[in-house]
mmCIF file of C-alpha atoms in Angstrom:
data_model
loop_
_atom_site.group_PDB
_atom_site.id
_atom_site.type_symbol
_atom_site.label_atom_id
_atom_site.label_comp_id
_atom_site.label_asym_id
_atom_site.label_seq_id
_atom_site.Cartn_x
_atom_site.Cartn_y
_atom_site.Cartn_z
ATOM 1 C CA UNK I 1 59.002 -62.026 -17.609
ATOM 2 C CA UNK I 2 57.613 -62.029 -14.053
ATOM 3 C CA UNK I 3 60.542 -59.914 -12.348
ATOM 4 C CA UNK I 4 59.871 -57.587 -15.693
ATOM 5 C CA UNK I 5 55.884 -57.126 -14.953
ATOM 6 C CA UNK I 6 57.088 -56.694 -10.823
ATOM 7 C CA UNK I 7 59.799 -53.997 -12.045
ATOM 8 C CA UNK I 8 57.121 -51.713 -14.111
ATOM 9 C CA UNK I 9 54.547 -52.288 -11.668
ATOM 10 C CA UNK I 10 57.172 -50.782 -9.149
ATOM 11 C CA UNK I 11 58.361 -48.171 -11.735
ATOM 12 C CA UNK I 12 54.376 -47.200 -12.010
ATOM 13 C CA UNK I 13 53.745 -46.738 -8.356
ATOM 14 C CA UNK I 14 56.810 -44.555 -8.043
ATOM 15 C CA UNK I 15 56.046 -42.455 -10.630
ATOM 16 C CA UNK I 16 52.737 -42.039 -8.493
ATOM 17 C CA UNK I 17 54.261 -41.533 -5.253
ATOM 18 C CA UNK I 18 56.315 -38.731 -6.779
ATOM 19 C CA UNK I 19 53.107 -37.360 -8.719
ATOM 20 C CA UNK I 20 51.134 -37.772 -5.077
ATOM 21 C CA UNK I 21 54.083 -35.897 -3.295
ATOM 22 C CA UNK I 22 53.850 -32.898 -5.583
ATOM 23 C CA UNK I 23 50.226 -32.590 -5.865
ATOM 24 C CA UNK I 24 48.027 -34.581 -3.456
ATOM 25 C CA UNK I 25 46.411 -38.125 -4.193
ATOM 26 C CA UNK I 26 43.170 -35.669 -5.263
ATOM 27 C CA UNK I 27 44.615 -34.507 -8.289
ATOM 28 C CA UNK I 28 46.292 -38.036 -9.216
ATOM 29 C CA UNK I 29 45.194 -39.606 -12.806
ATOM 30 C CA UNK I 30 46.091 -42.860 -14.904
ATOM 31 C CA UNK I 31 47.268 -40.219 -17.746
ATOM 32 C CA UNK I 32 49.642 -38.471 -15.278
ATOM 33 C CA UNK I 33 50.862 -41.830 -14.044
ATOM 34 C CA UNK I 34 51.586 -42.817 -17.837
ATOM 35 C CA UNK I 35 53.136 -39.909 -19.123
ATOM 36 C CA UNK I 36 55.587 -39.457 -15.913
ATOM 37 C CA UNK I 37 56.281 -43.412 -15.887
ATOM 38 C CA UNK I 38 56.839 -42.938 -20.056
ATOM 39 C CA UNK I 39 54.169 -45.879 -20.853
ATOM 40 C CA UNK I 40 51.162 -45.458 -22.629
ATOM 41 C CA UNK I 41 47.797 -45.289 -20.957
ATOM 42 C CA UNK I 42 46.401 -48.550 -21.469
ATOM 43 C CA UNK I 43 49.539 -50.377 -19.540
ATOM 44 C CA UNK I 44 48.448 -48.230 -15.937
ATOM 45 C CA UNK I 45 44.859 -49.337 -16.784
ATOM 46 C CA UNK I 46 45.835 -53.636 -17.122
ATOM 47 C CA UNK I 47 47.831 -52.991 -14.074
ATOM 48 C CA UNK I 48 45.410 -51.503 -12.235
ATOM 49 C CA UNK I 49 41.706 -51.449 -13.357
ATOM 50 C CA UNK I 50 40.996 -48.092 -12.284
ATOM 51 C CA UNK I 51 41.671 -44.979 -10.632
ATOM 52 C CA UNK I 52 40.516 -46.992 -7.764
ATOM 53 C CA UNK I 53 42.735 -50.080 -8.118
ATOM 54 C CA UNK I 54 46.213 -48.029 -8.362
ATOM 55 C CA UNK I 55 45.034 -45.642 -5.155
ATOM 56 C CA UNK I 56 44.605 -48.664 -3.072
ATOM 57 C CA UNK I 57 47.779 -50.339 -4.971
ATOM 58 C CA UNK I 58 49.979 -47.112 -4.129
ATOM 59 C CA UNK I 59 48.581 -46.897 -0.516
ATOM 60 C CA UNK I 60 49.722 -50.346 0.246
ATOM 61 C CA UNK I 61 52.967 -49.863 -1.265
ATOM 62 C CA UNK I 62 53.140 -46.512 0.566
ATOM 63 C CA UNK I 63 52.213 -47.719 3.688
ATOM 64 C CA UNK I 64 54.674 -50.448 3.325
ATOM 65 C CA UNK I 65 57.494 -48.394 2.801
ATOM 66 C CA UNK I 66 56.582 -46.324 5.967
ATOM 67 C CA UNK I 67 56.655 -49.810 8.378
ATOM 68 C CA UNK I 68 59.688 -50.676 6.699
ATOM 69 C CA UNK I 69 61.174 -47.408 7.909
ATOM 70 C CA UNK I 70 60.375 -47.312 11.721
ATOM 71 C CA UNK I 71 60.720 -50.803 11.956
ATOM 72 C CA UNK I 72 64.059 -51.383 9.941
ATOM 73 C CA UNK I 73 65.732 -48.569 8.132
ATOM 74 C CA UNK I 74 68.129 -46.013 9.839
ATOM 75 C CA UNK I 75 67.846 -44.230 12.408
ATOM 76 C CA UNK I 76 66.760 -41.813 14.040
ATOM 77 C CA UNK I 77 63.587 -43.002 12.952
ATOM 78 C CA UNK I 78 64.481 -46.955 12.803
ATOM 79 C CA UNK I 79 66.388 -48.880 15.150
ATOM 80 C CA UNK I 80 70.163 -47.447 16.900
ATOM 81 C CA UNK I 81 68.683 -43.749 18.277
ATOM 82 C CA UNK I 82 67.811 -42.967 21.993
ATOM 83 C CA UNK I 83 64.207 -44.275 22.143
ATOM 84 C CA UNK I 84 62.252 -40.988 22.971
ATOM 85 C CA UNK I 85 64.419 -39.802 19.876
ATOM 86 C CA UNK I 86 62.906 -42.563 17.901
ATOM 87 C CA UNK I 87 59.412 -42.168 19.235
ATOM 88 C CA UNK I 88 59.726 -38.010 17.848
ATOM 89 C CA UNK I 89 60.427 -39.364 14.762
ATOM 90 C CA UNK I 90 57.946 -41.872 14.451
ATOM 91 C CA UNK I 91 55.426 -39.302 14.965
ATOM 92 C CA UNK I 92 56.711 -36.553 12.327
ATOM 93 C CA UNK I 93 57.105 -39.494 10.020
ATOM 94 C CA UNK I 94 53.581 -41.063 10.378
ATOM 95 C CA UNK I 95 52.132 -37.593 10.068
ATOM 96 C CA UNK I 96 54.054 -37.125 6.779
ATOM 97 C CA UNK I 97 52.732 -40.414 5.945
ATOM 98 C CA UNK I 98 48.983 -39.777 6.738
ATOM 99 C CA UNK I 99 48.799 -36.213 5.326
ATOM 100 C CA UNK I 100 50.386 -37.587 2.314
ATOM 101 C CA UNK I 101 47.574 -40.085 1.506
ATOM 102 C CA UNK I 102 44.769 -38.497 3.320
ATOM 103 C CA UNK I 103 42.205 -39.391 1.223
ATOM 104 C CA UNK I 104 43.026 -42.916 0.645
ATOM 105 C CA UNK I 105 43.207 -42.943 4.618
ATOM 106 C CA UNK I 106 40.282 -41.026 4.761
ATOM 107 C CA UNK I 107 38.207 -43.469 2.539
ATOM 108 C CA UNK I 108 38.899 -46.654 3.611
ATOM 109 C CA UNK I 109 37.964 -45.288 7.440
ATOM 110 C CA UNK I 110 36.551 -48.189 9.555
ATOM 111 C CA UNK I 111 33.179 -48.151 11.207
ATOM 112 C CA UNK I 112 33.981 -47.173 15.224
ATOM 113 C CA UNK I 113 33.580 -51.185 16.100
ATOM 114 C CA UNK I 114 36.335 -51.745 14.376
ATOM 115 C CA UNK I 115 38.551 -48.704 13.824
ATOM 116 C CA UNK I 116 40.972 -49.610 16.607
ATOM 117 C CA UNK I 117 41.736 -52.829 15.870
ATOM 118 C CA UNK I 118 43.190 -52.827 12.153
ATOM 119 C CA UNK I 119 46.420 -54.434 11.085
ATOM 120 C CA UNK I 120 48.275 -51.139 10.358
ATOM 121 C CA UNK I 121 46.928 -49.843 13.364
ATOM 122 C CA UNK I 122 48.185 -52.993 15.522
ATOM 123 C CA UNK I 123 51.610 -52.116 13.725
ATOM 124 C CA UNK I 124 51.613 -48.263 14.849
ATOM 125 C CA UNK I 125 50.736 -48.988 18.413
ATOM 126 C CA UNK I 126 53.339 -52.100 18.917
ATOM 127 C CA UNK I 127 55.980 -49.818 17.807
ATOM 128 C CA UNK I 128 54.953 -46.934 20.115
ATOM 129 C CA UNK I 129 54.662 -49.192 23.411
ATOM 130 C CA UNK I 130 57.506 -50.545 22.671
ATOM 131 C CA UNK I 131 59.611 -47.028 22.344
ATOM 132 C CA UNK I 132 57.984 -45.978 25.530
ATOM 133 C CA UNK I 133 58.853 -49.019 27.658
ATOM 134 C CA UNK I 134 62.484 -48.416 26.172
ATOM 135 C CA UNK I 135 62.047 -44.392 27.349
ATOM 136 C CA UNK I 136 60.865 -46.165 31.021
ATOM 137 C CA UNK I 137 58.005 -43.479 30.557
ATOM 138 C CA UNK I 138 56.284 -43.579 33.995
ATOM 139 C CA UNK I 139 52.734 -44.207 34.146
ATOM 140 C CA UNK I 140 50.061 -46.571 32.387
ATOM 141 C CA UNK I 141 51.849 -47.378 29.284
ATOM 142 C CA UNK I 142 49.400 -49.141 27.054
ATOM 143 C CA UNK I 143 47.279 -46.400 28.117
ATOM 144 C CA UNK I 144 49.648 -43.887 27.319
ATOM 145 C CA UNK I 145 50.735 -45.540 23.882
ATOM 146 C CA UNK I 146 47.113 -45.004 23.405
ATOM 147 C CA UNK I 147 47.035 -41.168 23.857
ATOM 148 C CA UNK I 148 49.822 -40.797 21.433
ATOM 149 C CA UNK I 149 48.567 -42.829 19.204
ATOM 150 C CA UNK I 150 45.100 -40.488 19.031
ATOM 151 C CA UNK I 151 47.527 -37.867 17.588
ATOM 152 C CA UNK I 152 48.005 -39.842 14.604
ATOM 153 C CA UNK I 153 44.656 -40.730 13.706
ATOM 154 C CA UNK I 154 43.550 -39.373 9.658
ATOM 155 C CA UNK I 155 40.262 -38.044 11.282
ATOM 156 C CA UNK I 156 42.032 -35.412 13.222
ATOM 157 C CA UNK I 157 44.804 -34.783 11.050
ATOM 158 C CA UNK I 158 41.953 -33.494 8.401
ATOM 159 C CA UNK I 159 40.284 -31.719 11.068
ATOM 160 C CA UNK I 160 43.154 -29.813 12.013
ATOM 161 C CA UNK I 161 44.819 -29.248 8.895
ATOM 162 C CA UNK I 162 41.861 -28.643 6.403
ATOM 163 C CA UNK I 163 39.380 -27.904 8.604
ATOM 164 C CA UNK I 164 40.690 -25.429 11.254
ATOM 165 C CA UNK I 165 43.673 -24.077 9.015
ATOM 166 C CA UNK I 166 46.702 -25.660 10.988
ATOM 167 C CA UNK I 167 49.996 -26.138 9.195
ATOM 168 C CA UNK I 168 51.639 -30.045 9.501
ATOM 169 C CA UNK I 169 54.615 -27.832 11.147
ATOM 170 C CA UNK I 170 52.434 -27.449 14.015
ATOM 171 C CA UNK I 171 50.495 -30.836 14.166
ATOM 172 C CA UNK I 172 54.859 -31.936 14.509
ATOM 173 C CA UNK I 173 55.721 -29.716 17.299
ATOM 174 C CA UNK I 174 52.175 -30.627 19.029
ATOM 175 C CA UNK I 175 53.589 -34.722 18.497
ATOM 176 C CA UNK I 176 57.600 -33.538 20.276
ATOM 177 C CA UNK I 177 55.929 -32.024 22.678
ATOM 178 C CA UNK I 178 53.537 -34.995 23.385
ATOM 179 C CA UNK I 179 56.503 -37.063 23.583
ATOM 180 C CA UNK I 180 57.697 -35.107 26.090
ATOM 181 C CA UNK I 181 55.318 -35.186 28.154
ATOM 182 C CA UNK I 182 55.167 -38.700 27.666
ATOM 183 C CA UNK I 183 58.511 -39.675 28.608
ATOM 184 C CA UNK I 184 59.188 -36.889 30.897
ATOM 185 C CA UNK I 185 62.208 -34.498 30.759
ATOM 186 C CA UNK I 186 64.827 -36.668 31.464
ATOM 187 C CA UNK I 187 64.760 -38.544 28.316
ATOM 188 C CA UNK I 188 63.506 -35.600 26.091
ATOM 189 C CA UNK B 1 -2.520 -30.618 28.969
ATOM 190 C CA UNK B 2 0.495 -29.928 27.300
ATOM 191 C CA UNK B 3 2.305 -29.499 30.670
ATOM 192 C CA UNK B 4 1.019 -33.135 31.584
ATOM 193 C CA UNK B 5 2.733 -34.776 28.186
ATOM 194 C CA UNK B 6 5.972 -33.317 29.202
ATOM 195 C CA UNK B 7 5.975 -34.149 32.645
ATOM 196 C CA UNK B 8 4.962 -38.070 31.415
ATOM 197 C CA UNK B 9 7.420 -37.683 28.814
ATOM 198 C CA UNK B 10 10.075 -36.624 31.154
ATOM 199 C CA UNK B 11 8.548 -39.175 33.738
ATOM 200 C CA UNK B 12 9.211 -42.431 30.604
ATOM 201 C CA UNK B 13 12.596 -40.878 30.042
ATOM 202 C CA UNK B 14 14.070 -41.222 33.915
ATOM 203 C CA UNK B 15 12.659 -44.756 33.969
ATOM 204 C CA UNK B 16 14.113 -45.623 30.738
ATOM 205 C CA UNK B 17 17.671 -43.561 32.089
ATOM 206 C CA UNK B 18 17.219 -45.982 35.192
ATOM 207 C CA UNK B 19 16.833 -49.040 33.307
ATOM 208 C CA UNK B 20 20.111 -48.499 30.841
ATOM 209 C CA UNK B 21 22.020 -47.418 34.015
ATOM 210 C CA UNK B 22 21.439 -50.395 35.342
ATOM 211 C CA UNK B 23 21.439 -52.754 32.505
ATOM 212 C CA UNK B 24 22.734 -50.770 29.470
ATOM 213 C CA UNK B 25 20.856 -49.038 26.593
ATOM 214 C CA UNK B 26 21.173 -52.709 24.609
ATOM 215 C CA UNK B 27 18.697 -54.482 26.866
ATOM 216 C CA UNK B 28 16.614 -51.595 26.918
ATOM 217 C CA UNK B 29 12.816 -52.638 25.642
ATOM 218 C CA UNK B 30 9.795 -50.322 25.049
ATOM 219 C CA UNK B 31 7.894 -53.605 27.387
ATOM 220 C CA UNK B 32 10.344 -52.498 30.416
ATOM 221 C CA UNK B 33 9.985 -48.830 30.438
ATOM 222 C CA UNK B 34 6.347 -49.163 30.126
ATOM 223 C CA UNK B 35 6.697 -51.055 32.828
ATOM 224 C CA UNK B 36 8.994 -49.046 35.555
ATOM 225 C CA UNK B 37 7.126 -45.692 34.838
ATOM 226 C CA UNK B 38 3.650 -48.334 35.375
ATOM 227 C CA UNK B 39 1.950 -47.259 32.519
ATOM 228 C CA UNK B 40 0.971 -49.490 29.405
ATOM 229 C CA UNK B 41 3.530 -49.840 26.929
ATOM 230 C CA UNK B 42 1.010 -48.083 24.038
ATOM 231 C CA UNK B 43 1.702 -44.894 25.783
ATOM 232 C CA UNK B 44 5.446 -45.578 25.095
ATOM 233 C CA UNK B 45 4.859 -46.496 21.644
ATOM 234 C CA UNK B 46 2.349 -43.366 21.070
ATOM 235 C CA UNK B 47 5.095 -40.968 22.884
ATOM 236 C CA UNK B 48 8.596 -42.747 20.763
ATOM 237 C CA UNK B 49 7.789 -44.189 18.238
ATOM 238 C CA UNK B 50 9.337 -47.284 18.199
ATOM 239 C CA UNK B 51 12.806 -48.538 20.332
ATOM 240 C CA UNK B 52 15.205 -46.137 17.993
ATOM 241 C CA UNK B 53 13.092 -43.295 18.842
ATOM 242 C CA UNK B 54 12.980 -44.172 22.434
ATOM 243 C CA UNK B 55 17.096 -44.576 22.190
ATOM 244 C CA UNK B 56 17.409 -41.110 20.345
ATOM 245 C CA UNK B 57 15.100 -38.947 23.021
ATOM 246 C CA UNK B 58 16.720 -40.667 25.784
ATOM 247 C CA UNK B 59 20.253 -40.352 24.214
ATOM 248 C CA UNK B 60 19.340 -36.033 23.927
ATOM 249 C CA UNK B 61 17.999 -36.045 27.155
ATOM 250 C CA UNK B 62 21.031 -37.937 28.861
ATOM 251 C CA UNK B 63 23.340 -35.445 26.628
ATOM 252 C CA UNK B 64 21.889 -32.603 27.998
ATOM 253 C CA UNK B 65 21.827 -33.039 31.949
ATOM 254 C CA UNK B 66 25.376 -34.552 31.067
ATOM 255 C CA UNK B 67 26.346 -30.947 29.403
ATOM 256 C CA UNK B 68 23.876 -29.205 32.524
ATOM 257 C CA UNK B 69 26.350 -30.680 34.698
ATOM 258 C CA UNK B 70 29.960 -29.475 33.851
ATOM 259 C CA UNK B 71 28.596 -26.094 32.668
ATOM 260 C CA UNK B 72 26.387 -24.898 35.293
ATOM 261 C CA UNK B 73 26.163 -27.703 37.962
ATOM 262 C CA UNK B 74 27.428 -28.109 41.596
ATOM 263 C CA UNK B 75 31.057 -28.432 42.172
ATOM 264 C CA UNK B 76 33.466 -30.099 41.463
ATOM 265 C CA UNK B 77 32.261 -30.761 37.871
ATOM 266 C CA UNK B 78 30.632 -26.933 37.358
ATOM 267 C CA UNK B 79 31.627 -23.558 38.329
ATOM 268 C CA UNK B 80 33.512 -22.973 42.156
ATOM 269 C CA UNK B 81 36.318 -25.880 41.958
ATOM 270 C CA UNK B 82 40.218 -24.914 40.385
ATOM 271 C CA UNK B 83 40.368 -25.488 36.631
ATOM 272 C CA UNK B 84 42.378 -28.718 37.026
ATOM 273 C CA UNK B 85 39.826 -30.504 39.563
ATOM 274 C CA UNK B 86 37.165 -29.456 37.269
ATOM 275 C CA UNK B 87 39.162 -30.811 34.297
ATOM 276 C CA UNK B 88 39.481 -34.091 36.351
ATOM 277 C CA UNK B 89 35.799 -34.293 37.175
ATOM 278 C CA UNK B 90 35.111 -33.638 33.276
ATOM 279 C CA UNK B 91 36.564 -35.949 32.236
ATOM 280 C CA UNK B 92 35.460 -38.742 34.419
ATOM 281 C CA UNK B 93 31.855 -37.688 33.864
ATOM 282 C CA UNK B 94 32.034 -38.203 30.363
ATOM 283 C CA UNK B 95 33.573 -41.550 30.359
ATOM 284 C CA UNK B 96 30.607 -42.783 32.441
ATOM 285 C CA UNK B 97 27.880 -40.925 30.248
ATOM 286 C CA UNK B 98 29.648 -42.265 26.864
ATOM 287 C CA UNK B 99 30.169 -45.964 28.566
ATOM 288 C CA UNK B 100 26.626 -45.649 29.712
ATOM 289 C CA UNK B 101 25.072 -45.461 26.465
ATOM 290 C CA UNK B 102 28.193 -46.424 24.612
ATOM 291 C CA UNK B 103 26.066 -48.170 21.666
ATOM 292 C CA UNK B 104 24.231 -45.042 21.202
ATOM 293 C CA UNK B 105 27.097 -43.209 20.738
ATOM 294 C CA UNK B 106 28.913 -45.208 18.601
ATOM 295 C CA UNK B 107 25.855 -46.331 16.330
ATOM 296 C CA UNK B 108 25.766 -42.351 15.616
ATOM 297 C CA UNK B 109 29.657 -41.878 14.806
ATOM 298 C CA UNK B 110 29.490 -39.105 11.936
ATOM 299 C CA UNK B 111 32.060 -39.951 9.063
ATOM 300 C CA UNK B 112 35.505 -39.602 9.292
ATOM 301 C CA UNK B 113 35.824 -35.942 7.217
ATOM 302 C CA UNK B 114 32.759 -34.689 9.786
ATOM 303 C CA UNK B 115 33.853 -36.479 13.168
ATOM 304 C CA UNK B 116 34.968 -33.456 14.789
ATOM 305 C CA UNK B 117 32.919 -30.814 13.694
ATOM 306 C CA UNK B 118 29.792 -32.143 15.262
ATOM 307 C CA UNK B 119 27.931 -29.403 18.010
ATOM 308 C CA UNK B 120 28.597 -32.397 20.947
ATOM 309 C CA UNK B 121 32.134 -32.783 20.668
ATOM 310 C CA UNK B 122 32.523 -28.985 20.099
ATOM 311 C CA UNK B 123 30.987 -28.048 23.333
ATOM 312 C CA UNK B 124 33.453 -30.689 24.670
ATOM 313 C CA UNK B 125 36.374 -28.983 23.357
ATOM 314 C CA UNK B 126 35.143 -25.374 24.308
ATOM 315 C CA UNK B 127 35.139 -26.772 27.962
ATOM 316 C CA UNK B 128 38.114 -28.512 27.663
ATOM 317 C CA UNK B 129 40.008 -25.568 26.115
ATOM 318 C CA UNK B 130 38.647 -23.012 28.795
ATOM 319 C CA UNK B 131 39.483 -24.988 31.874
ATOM 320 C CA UNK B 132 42.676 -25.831 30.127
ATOM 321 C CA UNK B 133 43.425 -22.120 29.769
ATOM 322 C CA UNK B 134 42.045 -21.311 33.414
ATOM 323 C CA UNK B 135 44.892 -24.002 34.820
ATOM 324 C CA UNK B 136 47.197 -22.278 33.173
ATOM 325 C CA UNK B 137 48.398 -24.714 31.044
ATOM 326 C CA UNK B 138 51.885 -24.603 29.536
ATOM 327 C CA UNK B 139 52.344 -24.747 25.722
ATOM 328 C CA UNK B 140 49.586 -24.992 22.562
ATOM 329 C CA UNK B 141 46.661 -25.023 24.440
ATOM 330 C CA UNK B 142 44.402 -25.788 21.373
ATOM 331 C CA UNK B 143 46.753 -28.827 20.692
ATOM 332 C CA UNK B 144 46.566 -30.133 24.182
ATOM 333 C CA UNK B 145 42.662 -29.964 24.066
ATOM 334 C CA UNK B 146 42.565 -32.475 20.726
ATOM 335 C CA UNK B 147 44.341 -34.650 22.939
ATOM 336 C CA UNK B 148 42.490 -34.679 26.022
ATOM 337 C CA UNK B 149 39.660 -35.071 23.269
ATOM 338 C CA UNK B 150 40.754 -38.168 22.045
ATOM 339 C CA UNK B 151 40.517 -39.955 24.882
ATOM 340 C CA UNK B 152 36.755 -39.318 25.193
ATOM 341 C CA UNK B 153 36.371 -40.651 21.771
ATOM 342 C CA UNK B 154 32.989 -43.426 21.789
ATOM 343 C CA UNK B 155 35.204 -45.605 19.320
ATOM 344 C CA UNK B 156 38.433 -45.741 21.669
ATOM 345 C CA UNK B 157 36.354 -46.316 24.942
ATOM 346 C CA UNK B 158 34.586 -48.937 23.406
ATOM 347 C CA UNK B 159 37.928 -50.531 22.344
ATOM 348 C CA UNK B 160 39.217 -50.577 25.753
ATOM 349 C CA UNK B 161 36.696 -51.822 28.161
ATOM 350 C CA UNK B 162 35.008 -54.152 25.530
ATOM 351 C CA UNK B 163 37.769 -55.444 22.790
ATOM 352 C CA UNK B 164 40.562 -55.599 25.684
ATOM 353 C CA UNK B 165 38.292 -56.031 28.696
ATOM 354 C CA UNK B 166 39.532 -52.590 30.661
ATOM 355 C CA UNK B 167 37.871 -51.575 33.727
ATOM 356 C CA UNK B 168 36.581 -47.586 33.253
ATOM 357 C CA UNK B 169 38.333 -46.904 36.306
ATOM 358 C CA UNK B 170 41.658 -47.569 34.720
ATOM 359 C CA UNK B 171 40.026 -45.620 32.134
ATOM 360 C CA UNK B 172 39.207 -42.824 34.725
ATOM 361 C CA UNK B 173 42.817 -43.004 36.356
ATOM 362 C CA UNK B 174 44.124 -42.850 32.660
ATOM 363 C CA UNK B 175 42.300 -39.811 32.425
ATOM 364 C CA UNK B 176 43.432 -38.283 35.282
ATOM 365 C CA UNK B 177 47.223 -38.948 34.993
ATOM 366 C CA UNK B 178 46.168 -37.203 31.279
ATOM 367 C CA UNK B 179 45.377 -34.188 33.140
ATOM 368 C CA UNK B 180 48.416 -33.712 35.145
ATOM 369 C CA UNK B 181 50.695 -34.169 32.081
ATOM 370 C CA UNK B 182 48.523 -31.497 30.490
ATOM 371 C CA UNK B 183 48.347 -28.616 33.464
ATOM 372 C CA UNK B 184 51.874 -29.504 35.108
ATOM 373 C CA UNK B 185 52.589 -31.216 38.684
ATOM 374 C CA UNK B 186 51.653 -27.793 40.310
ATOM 375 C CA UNK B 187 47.874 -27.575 39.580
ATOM 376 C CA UNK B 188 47.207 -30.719 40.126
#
């Protein structure tokens, strides 16, 4: 019975991810989830509570899938590709990621005190020091981790997508070319 | 008469500039400015307010002989110096006026969805981009700019010196080696 409730909770929050992917998490609703999961209404609200509740529920889950990604799955993005190869990839991916959920980013934005030093934050830079030290990029690398890492942030990504007009595509080649300069030629 | 309140005005506002350069803009009281510019500390009260007022004028005035400065001052931060030494001294300037009055900053960080769009930073980035342009910088100008941006951002300079005890030199040298990514080894 357990496994059963963790399988249609998962079946839910894929049906949302796909409903998310097509149409943004603005236009997502607990009687879109239901009719593309094929369950009736009242079974996304008692998993859930609210609009609210399965947002948050889906970001986690999202954002989960994402770590598990970089950090595990194949490459180029996860481990076996040239490091600098990985670190591009990283960067396209966590852009996906963030324009994806931008909202649900958006929303739960920390006040400046403490908007460097969340967990998933902790995660993202880790990873990125760690893929430059592999790339032996010259320089300050924490400080340099830290530059990248401003390219990835959901404040900017709104800024330059919604509110100046710029296409992801762009946002992407701005990341390689980051990287390159990052790294430096030889590794790019 | 009117002449007189804006000289003692502008008279309250370098003792109180004095005071948070020497001990920061948290140990700032109305008792100590009153004090340094030797007058009583109703006039201060009378001309402010009360201590957020005093914070707010002092924060505009600092923010405007900071912006005097790189637009129209001497060398090598205004007009006369190449693009990328002006760039440099930019930067560096504004690291010491945000770590200067660092709370003030940070206790006005706009939302996430307005961050960027507010007249301060803009003027930033006009700079940035023009001296950018004027060094001949290689590739999506625009792009780099958002990146040399980021790391003036109040929330990530606060993060460095005071959650992982950085010097702002290493700050400043940060900055710099930013600079000759952006414009190339032959500018710089």
């Amino acid at each position: 019975m357990r496994a059963d409730a963790a399988r249609n909770r998962a079946r839910l929050l894929e049906a949302a991810a796909r409903l998310v992917a097509e149409q943004g998490a603005d236009n997502l609703t607990m009687e879109a989830v239901a009719c593309a999961a094929s369950v009736g209404k009242g079974t996304v609200f008692r998993r859930f509570g609210d609009r609210t509740g399965l947002l948050q529920a889906l970001l986690d889950h999202s954002e989960q899938a994402y770590q598990q990604a970089f950090l595990t799955g194949p490459p180029p993005l996860g481990p076996g590709a040239p490091a600098a190869r990985r670190l591009e990839a990283f960067g396209v991916s966590t852009l996906r990621q963030m324009s994806a959920y931008l909202d649900l980013y958006l929303a739960g934005d920390p006040p400046a005190d403490r908007r460097l030093v969340i967990a998933p934050r902790q995660v993202r830079l880790t990873h990125i020091t760690m893929l430059l030290r592999a790339a032996r990029a010259d320089g300050d690398v924490e400080l340099l981790a830290e530059t990248l890492m401003g390219w990835l942030e959901p404040a900017l990504i709104h800024h330059l997508t919604r509110q100046r007009g710029m296409a992801l595509e762009r946002l992407e080649a701005g990341w390689r070319d980051l990287v390159a300069r990052a790294v430096g030629p030889a590794t790019a």
